[in-house]
PDB file of C-alpha atoms in Angstrom:
ATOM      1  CA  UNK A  14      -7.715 -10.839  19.759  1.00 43.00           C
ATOM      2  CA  UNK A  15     -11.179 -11.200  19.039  1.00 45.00           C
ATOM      3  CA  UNK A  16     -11.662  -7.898  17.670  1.00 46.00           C
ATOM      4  CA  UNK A  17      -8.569  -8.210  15.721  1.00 48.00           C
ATOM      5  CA  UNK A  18     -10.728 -10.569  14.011  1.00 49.00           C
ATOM      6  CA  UNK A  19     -13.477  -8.263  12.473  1.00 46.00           C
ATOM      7  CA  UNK A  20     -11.117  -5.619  12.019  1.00 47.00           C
ATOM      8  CA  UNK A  21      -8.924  -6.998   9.287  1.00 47.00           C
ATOM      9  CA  UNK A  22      -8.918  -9.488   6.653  1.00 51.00           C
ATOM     10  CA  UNK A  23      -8.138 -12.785   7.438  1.00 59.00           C
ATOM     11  CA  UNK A  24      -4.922 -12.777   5.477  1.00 75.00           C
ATOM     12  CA  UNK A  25      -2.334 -10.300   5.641  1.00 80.00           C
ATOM     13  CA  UNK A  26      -1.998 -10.388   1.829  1.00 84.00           C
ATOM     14  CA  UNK A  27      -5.861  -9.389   1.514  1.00 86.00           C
ATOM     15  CA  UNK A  28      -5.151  -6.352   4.174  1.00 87.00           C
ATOM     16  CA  UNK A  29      -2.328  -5.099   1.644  1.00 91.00           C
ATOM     17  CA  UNK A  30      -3.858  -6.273  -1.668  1.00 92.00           C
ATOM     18  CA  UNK A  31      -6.908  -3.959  -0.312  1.00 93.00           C
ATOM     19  CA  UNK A  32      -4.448  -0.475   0.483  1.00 94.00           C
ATOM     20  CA  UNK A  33      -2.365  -1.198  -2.658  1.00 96.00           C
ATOM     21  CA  UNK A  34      -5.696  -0.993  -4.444  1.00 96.00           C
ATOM     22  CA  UNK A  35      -7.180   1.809  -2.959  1.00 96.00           C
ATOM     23  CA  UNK A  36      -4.009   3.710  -3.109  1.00 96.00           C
ATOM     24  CA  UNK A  37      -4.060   3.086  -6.831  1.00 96.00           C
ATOM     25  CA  UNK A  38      -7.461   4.248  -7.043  1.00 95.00           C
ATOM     26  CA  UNK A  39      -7.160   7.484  -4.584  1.00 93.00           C
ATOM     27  CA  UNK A  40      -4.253   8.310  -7.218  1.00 95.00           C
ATOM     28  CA  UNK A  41      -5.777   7.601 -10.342  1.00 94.00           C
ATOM     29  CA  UNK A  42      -9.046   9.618  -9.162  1.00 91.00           C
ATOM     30  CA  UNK A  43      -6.209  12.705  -8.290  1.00 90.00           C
ATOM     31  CA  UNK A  44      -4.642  12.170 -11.656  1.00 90.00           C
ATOM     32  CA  UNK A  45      -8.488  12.427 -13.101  1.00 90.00           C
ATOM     33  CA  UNK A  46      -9.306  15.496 -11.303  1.00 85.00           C
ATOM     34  CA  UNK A  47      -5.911  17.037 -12.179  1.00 86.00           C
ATOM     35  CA  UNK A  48      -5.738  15.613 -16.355  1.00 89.00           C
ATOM     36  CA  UNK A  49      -9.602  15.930 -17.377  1.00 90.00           C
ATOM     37  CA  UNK A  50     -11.128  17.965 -14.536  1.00 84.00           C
ATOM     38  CA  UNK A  51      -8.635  20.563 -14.748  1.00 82.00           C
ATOM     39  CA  UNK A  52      -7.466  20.887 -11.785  1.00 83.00           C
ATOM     40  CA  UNK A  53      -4.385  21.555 -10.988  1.00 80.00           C
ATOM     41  CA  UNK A  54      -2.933  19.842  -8.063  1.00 80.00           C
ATOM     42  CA  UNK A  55      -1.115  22.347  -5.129  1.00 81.00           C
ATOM     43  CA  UNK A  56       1.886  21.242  -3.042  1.00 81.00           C
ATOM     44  CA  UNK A  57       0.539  19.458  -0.688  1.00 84.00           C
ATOM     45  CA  UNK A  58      -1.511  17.634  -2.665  1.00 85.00           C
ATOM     46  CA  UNK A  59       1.636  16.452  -4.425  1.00 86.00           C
ATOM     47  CA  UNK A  60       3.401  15.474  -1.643  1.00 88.00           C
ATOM     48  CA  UNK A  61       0.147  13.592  -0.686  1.00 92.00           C
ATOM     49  CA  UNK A  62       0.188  11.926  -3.869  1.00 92.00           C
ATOM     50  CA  UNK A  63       3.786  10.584  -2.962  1.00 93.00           C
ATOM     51  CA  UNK A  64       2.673   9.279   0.712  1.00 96.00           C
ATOM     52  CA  UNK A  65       0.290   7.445  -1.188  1.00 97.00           C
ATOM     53  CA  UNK A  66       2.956   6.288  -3.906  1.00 96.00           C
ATOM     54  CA  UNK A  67       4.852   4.867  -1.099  1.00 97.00           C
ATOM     55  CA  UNK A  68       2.181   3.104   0.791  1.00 97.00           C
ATOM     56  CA  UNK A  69       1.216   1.338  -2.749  1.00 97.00           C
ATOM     57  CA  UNK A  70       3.716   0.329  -3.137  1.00 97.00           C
ATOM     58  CA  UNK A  71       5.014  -1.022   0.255  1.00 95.00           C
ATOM     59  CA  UNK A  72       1.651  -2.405   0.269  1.00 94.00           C
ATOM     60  CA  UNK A  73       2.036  -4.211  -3.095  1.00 94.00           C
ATOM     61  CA  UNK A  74       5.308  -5.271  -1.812  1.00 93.00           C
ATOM     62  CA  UNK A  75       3.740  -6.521   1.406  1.00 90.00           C
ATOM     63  CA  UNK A  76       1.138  -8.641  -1.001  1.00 89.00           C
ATOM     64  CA  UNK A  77       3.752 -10.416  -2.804  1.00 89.00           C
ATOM     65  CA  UNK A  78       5.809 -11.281   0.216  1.00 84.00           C
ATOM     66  CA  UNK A  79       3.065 -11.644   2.461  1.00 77.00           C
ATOM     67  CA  UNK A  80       5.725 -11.392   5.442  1.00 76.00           C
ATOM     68  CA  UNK A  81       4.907 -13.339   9.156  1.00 73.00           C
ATOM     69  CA  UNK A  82       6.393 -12.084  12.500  1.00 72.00           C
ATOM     70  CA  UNK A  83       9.040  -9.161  11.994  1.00 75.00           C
ATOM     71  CA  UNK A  84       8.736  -9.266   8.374  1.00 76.00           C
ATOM     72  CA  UNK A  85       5.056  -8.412   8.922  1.00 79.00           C
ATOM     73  CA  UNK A  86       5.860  -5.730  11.419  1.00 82.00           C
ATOM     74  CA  UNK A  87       8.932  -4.228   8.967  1.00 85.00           C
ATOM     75  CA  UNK A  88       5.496  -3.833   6.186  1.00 89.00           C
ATOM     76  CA  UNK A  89       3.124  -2.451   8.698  1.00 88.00           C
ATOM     77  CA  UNK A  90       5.893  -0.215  10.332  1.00 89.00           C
ATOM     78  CA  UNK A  91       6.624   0.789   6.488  1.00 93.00           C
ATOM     79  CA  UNK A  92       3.064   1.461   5.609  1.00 94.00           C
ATOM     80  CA  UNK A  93       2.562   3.418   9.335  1.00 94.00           C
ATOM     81  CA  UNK A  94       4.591   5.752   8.648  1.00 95.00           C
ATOM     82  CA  UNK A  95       4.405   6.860   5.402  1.00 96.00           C
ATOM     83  CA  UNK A  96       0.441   7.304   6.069  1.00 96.00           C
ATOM     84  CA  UNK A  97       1.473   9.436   9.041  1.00 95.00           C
ATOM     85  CA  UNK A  98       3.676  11.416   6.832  1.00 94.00           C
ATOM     86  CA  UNK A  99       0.917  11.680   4.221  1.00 95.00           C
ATOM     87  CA  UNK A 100      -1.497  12.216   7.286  1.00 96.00           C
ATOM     88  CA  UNK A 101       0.392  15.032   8.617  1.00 93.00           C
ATOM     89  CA  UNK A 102       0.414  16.800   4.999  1.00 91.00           C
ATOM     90  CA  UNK A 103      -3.258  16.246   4.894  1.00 92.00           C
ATOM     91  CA  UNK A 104      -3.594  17.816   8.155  1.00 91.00           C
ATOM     92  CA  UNK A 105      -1.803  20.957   7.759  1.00 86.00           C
ATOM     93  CA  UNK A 106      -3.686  21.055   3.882  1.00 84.00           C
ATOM     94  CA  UNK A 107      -6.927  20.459   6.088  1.00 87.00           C
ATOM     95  CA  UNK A 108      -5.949  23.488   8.896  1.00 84.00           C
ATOM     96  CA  UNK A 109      -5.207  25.719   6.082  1.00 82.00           C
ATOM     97  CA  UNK A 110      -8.689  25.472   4.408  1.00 78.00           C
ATOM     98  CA  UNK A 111     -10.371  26.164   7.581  1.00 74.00           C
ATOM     99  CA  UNK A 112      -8.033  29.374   8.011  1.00 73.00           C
ATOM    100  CA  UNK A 113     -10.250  32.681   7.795  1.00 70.00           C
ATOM    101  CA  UNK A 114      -9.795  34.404   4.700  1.00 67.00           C
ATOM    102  CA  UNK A 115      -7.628  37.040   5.739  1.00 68.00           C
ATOM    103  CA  UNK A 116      -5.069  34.322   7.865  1.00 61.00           C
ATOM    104  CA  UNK A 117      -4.752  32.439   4.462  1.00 58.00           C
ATOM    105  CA  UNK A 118      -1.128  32.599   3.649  1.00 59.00           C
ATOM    106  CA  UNK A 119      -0.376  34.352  -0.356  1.00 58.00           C
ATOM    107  CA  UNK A 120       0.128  32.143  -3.290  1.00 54.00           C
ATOM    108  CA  UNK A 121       3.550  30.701  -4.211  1.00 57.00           C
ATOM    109  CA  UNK A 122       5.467  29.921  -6.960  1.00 57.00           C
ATOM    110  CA  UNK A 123       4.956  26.246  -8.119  1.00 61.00           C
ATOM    111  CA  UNK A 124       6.341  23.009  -7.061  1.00 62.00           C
ATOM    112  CA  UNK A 125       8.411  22.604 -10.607  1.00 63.00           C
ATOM    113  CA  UNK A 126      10.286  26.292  -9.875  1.00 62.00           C
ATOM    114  CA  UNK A 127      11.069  25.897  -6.536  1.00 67.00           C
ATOM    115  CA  UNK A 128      12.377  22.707  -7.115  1.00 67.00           C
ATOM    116  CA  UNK A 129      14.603  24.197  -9.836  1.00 73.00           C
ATOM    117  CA  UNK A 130      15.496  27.098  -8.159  1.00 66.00           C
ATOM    118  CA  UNK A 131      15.928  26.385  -4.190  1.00 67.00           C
ATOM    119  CA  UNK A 132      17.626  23.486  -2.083  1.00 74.00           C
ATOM    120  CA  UNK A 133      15.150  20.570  -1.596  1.00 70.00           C
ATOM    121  CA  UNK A 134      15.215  21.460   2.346  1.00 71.00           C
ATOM    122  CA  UNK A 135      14.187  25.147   1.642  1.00 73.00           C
ATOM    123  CA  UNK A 136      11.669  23.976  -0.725  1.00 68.00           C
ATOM    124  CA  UNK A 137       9.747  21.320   1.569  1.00 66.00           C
ATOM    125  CA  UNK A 138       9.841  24.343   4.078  1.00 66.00           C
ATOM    126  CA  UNK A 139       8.619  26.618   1.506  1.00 64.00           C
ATOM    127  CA  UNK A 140       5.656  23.650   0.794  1.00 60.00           C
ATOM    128  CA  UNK A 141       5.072  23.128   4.707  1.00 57.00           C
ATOM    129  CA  UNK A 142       4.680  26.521   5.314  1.00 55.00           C
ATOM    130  CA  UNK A 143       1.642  26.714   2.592  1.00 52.00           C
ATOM    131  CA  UNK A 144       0.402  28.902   0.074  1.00 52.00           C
ATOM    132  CA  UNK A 145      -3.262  30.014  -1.095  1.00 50.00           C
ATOM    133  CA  UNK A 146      -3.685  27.747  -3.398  1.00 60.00           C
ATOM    134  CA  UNK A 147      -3.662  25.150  -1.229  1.00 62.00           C
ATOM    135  CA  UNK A 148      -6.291  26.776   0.894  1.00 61.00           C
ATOM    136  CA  UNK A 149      -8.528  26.716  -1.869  1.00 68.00           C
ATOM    137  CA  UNK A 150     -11.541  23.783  -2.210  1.00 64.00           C
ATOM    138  CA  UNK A 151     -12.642  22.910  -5.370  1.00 74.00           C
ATOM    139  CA  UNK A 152     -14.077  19.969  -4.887  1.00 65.00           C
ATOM    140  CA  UNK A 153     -16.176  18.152  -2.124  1.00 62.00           C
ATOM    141  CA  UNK A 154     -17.711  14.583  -1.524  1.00 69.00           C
ATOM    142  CA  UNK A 155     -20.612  14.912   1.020  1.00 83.00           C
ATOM    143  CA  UNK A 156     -19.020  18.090   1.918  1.00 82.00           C
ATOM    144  CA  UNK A 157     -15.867  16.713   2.536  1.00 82.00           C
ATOM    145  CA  UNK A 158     -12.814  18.689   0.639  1.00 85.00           C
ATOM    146  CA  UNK A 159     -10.327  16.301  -1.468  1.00 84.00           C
ATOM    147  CA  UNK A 160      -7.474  17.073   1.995  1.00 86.00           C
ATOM    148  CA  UNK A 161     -10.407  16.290   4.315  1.00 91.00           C
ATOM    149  CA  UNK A 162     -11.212  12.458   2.801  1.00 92.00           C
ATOM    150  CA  UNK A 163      -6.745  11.998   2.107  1.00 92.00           C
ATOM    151  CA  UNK A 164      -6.676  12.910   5.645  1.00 95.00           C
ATOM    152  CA  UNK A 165      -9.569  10.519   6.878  1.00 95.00           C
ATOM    153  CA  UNK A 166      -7.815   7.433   4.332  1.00 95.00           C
ATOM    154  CA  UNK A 167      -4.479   8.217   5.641  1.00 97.00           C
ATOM    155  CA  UNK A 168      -5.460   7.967   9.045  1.00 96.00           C
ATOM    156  CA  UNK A 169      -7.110   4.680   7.923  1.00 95.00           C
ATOM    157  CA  UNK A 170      -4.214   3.130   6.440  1.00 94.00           C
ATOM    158  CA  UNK A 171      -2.333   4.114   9.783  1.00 94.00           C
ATOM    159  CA  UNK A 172      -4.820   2.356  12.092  1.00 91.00           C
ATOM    160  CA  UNK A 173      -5.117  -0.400  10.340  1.00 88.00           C
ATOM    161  CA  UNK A 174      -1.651  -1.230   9.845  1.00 87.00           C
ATOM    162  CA  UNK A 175      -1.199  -0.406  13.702  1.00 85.00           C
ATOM    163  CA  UNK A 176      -4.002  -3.378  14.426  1.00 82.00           C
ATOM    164  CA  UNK A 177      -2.575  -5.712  12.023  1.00 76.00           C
ATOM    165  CA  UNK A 178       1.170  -4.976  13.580  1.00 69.00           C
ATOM    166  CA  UNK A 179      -0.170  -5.801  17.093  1.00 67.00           C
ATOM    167  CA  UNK A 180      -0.264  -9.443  17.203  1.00 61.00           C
ATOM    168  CA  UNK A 181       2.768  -9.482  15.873  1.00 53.00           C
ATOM    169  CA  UNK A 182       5.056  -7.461  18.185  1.00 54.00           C
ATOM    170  CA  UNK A 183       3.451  -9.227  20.976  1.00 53.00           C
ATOM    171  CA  UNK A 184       4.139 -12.402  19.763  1.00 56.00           C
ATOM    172  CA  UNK A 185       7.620 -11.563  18.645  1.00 55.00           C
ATOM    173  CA  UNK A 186       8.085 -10.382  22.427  1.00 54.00           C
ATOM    174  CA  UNK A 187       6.681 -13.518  24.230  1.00 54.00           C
ATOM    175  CA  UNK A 188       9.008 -15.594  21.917  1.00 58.00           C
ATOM    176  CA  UNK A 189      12.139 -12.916  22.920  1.00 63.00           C
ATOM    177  CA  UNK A 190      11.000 -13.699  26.656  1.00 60.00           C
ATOM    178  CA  UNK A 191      10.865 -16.807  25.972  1.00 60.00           C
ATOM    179  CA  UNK A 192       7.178 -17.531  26.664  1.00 53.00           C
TER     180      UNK A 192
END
């Protein structure tokens, strides 16, 4: 429990106010890459973008609740998952950049006409399966692609909602036990 203690905020409110935030930011930095950078988001990186949606705004949800026992854990569980979701994207968006040039899948048609022209379960195959484009790096932060840091914050979000679920599942179970 102690290291519970310099692992997370002191409130649970704080812990979400803090992902909410950075969600919002992480997003708003994509939508400034994409609107006045020019570049033109594959995907993945969409369906990164709506991991991230969700965690905001379970988060934000989280923050105006701010939930104890099984509420708490019904947040975290929320928030844990949808950054594992957004962590496996990442991942895959992360394995194809590292692909050798002549592995790298072909480029696909966009998001907009598959969605318009395929079943949503073909097209999330279609996405998962990859394309060139989102092989491609365009941008780095201390050589770290725009997949590489979602995956790292993603994989954040997911351990830190894991350590701030803890307590609570154990307690929940001591007071199902009856002790």
């Amino acid at each position: 429990m102690a290291m519970n203690r310099f692992l997370l905020p002191k409130s649970v409110r704080s812990l979400y106010v803090a992902i909410a935030a950075i969600c919002f930011g992480l997003l708003g930095f994509g939508y400034y890459l994409q609107f006045y950078a020019g570049q033109e988001p594959c995907p993945l990186c969409i369906f990164q973008r709506l991991a991230y949606i969700a965690i905001a705004v379970i988060a934000a949800a989280g923050a105006i609740h701010a939930p104890a026992g099984l509420g708490r854990m019904g947040y975290a569980g929320s928030i844990l998952l949808a950054s594992l979701f957004g962590a496996v994207i990442a991942g895959r968006q992360v394995w194809l950049q590292h692909l050798p040039a002549d592995q790298v899948p072909e480029c696909g048609p966009g998001l907009d006409y598959m969605l318009e022209v395929f079943r949503v379960s073909e097209t999330v195959r279609m996405v998962f399966s990859g394309s060139g484009e989102c092989a491609e790096v365009s941008w780095t932060f201390f050589s770290l692609s725009i997949a590489e840091w979602s995956l790292i914050w993603f994989v954040l979000f997911a351990v830190l909602t894991a350590i701030q679920c803890w307590p609570a599942f154990w307690r929940s179970a001591a007071a199902k036990r009856g002790g």
